mmCIF file with all atom_site columns, C-alpha atoms in Angstrom:
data_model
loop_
_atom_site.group_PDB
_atom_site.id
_atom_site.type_symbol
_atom_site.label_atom_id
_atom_site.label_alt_id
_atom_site.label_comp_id
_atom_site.label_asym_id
_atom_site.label_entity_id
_atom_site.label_seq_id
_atom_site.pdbx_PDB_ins_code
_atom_site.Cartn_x
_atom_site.Cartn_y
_atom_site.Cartn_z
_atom_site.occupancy
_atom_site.B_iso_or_equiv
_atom_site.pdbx_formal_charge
_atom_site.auth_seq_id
_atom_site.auth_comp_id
_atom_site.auth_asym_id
_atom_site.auth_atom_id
_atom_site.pdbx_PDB_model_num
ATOM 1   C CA . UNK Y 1 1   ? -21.434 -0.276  -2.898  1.00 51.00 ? 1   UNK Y CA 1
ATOM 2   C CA . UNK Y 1 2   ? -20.007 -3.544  -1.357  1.00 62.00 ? 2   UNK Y CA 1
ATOM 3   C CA . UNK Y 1 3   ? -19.608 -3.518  2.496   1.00 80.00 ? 3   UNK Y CA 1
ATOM 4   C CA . UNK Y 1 4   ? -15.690 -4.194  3.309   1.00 83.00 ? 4   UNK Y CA 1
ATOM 5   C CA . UNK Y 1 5   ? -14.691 -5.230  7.023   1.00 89.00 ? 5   UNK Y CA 1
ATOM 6   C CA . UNK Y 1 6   ? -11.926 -4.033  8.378   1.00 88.00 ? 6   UNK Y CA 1
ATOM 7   C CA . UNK Y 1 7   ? -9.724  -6.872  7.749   1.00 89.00 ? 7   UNK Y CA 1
ATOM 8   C CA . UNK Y 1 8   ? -10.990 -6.488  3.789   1.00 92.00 ? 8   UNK Y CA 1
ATOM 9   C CA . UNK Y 1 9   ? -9.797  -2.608  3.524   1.00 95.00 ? 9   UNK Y CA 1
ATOM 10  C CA . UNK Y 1 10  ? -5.988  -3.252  3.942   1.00 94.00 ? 10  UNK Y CA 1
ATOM 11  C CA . UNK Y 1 11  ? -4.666  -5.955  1.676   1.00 94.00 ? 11  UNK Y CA 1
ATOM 12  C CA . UNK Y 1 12  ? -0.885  -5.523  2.856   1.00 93.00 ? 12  UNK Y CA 1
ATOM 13  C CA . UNK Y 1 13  ? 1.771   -3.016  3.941   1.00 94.00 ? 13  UNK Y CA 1
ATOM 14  C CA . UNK Y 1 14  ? 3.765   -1.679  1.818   1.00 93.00 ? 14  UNK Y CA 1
ATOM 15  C CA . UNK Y 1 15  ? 7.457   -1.801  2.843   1.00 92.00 ? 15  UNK Y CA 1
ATOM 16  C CA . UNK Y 1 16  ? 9.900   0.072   0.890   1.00 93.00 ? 16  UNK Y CA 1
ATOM 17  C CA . UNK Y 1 17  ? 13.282  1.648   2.094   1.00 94.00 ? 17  UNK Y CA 1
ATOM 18  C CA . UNK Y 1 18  ? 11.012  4.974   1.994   1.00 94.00 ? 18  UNK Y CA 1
ATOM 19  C CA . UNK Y 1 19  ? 8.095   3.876   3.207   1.00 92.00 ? 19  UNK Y CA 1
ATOM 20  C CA . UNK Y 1 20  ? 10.814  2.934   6.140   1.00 90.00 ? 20  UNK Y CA 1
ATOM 21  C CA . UNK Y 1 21  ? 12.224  6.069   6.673   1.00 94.00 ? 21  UNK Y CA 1
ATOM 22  C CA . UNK Y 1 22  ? 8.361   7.428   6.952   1.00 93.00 ? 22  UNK Y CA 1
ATOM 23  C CA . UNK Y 1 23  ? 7.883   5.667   9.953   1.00 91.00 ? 23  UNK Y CA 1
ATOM 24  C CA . UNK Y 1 24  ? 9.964   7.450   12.235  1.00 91.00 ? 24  UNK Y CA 1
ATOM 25  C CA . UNK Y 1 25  ? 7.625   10.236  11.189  1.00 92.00 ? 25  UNK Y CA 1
ATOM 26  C CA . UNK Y 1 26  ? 4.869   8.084   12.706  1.00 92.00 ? 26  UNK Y CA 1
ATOM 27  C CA . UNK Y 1 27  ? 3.643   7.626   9.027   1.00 95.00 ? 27  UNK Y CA 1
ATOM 28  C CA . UNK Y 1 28  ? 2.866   4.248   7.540   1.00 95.00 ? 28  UNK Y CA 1
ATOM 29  C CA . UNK Y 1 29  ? 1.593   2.566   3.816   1.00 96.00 ? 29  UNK Y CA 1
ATOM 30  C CA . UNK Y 1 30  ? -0.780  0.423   3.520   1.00 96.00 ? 30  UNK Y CA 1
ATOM 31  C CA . UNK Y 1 31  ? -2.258  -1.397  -0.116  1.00 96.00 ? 31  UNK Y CA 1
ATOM 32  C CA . UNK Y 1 32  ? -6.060  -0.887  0.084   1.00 96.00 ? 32  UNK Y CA 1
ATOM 33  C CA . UNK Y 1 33  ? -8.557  -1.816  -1.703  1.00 95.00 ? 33  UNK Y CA 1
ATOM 34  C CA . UNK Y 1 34  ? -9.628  -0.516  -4.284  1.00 95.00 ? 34  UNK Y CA 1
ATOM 35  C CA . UNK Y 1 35  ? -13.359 0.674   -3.433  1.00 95.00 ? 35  UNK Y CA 1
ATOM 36  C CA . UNK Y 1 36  ? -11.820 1.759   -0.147  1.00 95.00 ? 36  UNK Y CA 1
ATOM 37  C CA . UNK Y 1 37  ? -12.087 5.395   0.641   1.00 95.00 ? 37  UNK Y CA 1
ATOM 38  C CA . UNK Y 1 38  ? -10.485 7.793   3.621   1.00 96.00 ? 38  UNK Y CA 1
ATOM 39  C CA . UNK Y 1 39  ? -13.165 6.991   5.823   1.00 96.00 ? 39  UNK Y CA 1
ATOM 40  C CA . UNK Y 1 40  ? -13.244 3.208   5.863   1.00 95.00 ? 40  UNK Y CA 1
ATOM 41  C CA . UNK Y 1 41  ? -9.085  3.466   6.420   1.00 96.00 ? 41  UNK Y CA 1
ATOM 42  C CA . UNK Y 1 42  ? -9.062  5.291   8.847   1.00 96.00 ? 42  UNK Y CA 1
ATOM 43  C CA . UNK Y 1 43  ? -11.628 2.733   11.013  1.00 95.00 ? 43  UNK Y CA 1
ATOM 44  C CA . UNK Y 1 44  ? -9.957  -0.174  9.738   1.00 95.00 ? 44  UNK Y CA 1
ATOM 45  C CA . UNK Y 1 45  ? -6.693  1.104   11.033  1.00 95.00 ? 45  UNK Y CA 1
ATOM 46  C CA . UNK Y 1 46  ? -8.061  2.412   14.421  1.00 94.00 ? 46  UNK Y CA 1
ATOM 47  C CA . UNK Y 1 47  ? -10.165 -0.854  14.826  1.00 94.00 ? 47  UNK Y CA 1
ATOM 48  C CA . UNK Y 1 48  ? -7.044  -3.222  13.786  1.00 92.00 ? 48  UNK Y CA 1
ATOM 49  C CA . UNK Y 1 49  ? -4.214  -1.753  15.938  1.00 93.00 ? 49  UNK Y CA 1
ATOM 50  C CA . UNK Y 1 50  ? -6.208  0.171   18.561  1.00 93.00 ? 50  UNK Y CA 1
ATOM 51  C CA . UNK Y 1 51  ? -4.023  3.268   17.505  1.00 94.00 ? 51  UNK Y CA 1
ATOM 52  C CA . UNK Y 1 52  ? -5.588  6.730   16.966  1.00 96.00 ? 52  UNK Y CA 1
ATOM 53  C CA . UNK Y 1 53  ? -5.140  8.098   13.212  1.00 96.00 ? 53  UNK Y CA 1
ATOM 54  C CA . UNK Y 1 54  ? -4.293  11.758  12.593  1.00 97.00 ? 54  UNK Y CA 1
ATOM 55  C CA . UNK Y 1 55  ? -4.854  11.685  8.846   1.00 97.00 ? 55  UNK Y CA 1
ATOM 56  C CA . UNK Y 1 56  ? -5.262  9.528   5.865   1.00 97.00 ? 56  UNK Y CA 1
ATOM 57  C CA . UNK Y 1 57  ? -3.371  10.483  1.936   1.00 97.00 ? 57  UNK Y CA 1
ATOM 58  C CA . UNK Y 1 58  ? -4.559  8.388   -0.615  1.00 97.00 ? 58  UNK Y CA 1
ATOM 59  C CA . UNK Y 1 59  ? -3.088  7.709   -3.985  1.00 96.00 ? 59  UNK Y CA 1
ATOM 60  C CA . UNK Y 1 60  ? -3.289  5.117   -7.427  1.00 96.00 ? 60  UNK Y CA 1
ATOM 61  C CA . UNK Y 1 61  ? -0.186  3.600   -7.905  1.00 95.00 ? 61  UNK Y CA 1
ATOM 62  C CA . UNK Y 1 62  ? -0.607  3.280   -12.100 1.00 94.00 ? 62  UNK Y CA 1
ATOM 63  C CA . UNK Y 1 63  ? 0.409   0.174   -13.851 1.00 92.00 ? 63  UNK Y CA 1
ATOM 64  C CA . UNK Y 1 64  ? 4.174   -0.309  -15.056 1.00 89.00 ? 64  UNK Y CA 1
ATOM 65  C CA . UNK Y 1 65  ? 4.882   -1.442  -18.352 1.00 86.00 ? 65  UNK Y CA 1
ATOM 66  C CA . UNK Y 1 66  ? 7.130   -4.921  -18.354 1.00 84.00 ? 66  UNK Y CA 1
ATOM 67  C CA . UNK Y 1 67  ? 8.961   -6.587  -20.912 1.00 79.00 ? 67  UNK Y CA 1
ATOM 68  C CA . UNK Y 1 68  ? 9.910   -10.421 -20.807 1.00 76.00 ? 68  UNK Y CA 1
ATOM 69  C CA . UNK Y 1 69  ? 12.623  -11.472 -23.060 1.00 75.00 ? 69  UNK Y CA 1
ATOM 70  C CA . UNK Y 1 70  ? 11.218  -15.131 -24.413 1.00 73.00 ? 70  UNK Y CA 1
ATOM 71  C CA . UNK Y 1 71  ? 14.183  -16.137 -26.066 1.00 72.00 ? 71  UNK Y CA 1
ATOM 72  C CA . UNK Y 1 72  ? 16.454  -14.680 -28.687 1.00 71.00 ? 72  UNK Y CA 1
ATOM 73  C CA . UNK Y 1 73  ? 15.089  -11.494 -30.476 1.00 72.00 ? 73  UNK Y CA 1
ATOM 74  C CA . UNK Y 1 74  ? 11.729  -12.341 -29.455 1.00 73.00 ? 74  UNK Y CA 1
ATOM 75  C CA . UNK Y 1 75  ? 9.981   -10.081 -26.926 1.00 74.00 ? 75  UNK Y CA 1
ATOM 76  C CA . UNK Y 1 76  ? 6.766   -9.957  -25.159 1.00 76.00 ? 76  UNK Y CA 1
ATOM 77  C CA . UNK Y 1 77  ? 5.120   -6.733  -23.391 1.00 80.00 ? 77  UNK Y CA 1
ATOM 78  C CA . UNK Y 1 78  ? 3.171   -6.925  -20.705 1.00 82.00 ? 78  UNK Y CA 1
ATOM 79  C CA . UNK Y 1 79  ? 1.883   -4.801  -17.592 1.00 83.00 ? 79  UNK Y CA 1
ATOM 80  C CA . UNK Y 1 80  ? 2.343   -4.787  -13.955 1.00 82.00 ? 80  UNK Y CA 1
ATOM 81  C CA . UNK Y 1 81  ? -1.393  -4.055  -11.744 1.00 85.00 ? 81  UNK Y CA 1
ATOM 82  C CA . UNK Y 1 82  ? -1.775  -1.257  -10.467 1.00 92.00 ? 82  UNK Y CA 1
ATOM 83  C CA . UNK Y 1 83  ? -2.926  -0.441  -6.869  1.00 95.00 ? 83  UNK Y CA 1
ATOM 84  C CA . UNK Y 1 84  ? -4.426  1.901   -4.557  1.00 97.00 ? 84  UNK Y CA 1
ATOM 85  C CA . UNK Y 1 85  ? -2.384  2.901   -1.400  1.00 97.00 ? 85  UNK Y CA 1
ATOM 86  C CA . UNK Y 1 86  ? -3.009  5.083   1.520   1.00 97.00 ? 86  UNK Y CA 1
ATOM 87  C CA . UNK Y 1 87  ? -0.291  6.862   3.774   1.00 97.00 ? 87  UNK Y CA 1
ATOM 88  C CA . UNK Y 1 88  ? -1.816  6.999   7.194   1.00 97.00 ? 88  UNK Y CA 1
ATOM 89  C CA . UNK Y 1 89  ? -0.467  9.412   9.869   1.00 96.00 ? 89  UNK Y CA 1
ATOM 90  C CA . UNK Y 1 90  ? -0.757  8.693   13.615  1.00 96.00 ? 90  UNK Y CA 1
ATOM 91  C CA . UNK Y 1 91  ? -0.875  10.484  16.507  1.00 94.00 ? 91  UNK Y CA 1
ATOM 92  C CA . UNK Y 1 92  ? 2.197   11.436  18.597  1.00 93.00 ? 92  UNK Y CA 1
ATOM 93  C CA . UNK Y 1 93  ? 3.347   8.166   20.440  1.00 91.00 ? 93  UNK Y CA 1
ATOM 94  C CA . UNK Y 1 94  ? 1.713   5.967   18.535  1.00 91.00 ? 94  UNK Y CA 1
ATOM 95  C CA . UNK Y 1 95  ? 2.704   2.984   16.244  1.00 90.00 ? 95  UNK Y CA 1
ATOM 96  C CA . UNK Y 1 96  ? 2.554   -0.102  14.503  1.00 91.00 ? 96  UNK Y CA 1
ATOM 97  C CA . UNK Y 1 97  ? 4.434   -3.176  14.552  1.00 87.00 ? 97  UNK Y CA 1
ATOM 98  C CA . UNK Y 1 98  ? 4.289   -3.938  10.595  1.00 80.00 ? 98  UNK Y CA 1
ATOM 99  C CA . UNK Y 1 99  ? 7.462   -6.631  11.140  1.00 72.00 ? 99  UNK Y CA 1
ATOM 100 C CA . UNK Y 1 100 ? 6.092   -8.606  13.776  1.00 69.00 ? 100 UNK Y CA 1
ATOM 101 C CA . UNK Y 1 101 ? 8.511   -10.125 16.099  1.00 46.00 ? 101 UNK Y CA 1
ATOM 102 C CA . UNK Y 1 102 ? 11.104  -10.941 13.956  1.00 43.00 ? 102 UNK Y CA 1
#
């Protein structure tokens, strides 16, 4: 097993209009790595934004089929990667500032 640090778990948040809505739930998504398990989330979370983490759902987004158009009755297939993400929960009162200071 390779050793991740902290800053190697989380690749990027995930920002979506319901991954949004989640937050005022004190929920938030993160794209992980893929070797990445519960445990080493939850650390990397509570090391990277000194915030205390309730719980930690992990899923595999699967790969999504895509289809380029090249030009006129010619098409290619391809796929889109999949990814694994993790929904972390925080405690009451806590949060992160995924936007920055925008």
């Amino acid at each position: 097993m390779t050793s991740l640090t902290h800053a190697d778990v989380l690749i990027r948040p995930v920002i979506t209009e319901k991954n949004t809505r989640l937050t005022e739930l004190g929920q938030y998504t993160f794209e992980v790595a893929p070797e990445a398990n519960k445990i080493m989330v939850k650390q990397a979370i509570e090391a990277l934004f000194g915030v205390s983490v309730q719980a930690v759902n992990m899923l595999i987004v699967k790969p999504k089929k895509k289809r380029i158009l090249r030009s006129r009755n010619q098409r290619e297939f391809g796929r889109k990667g999949g990814y694994k993400k993790a929904i972390v929960t925080l405690a009451a009162g806590d949060s992160i500032d995924i936007f920055g200071d925008i």
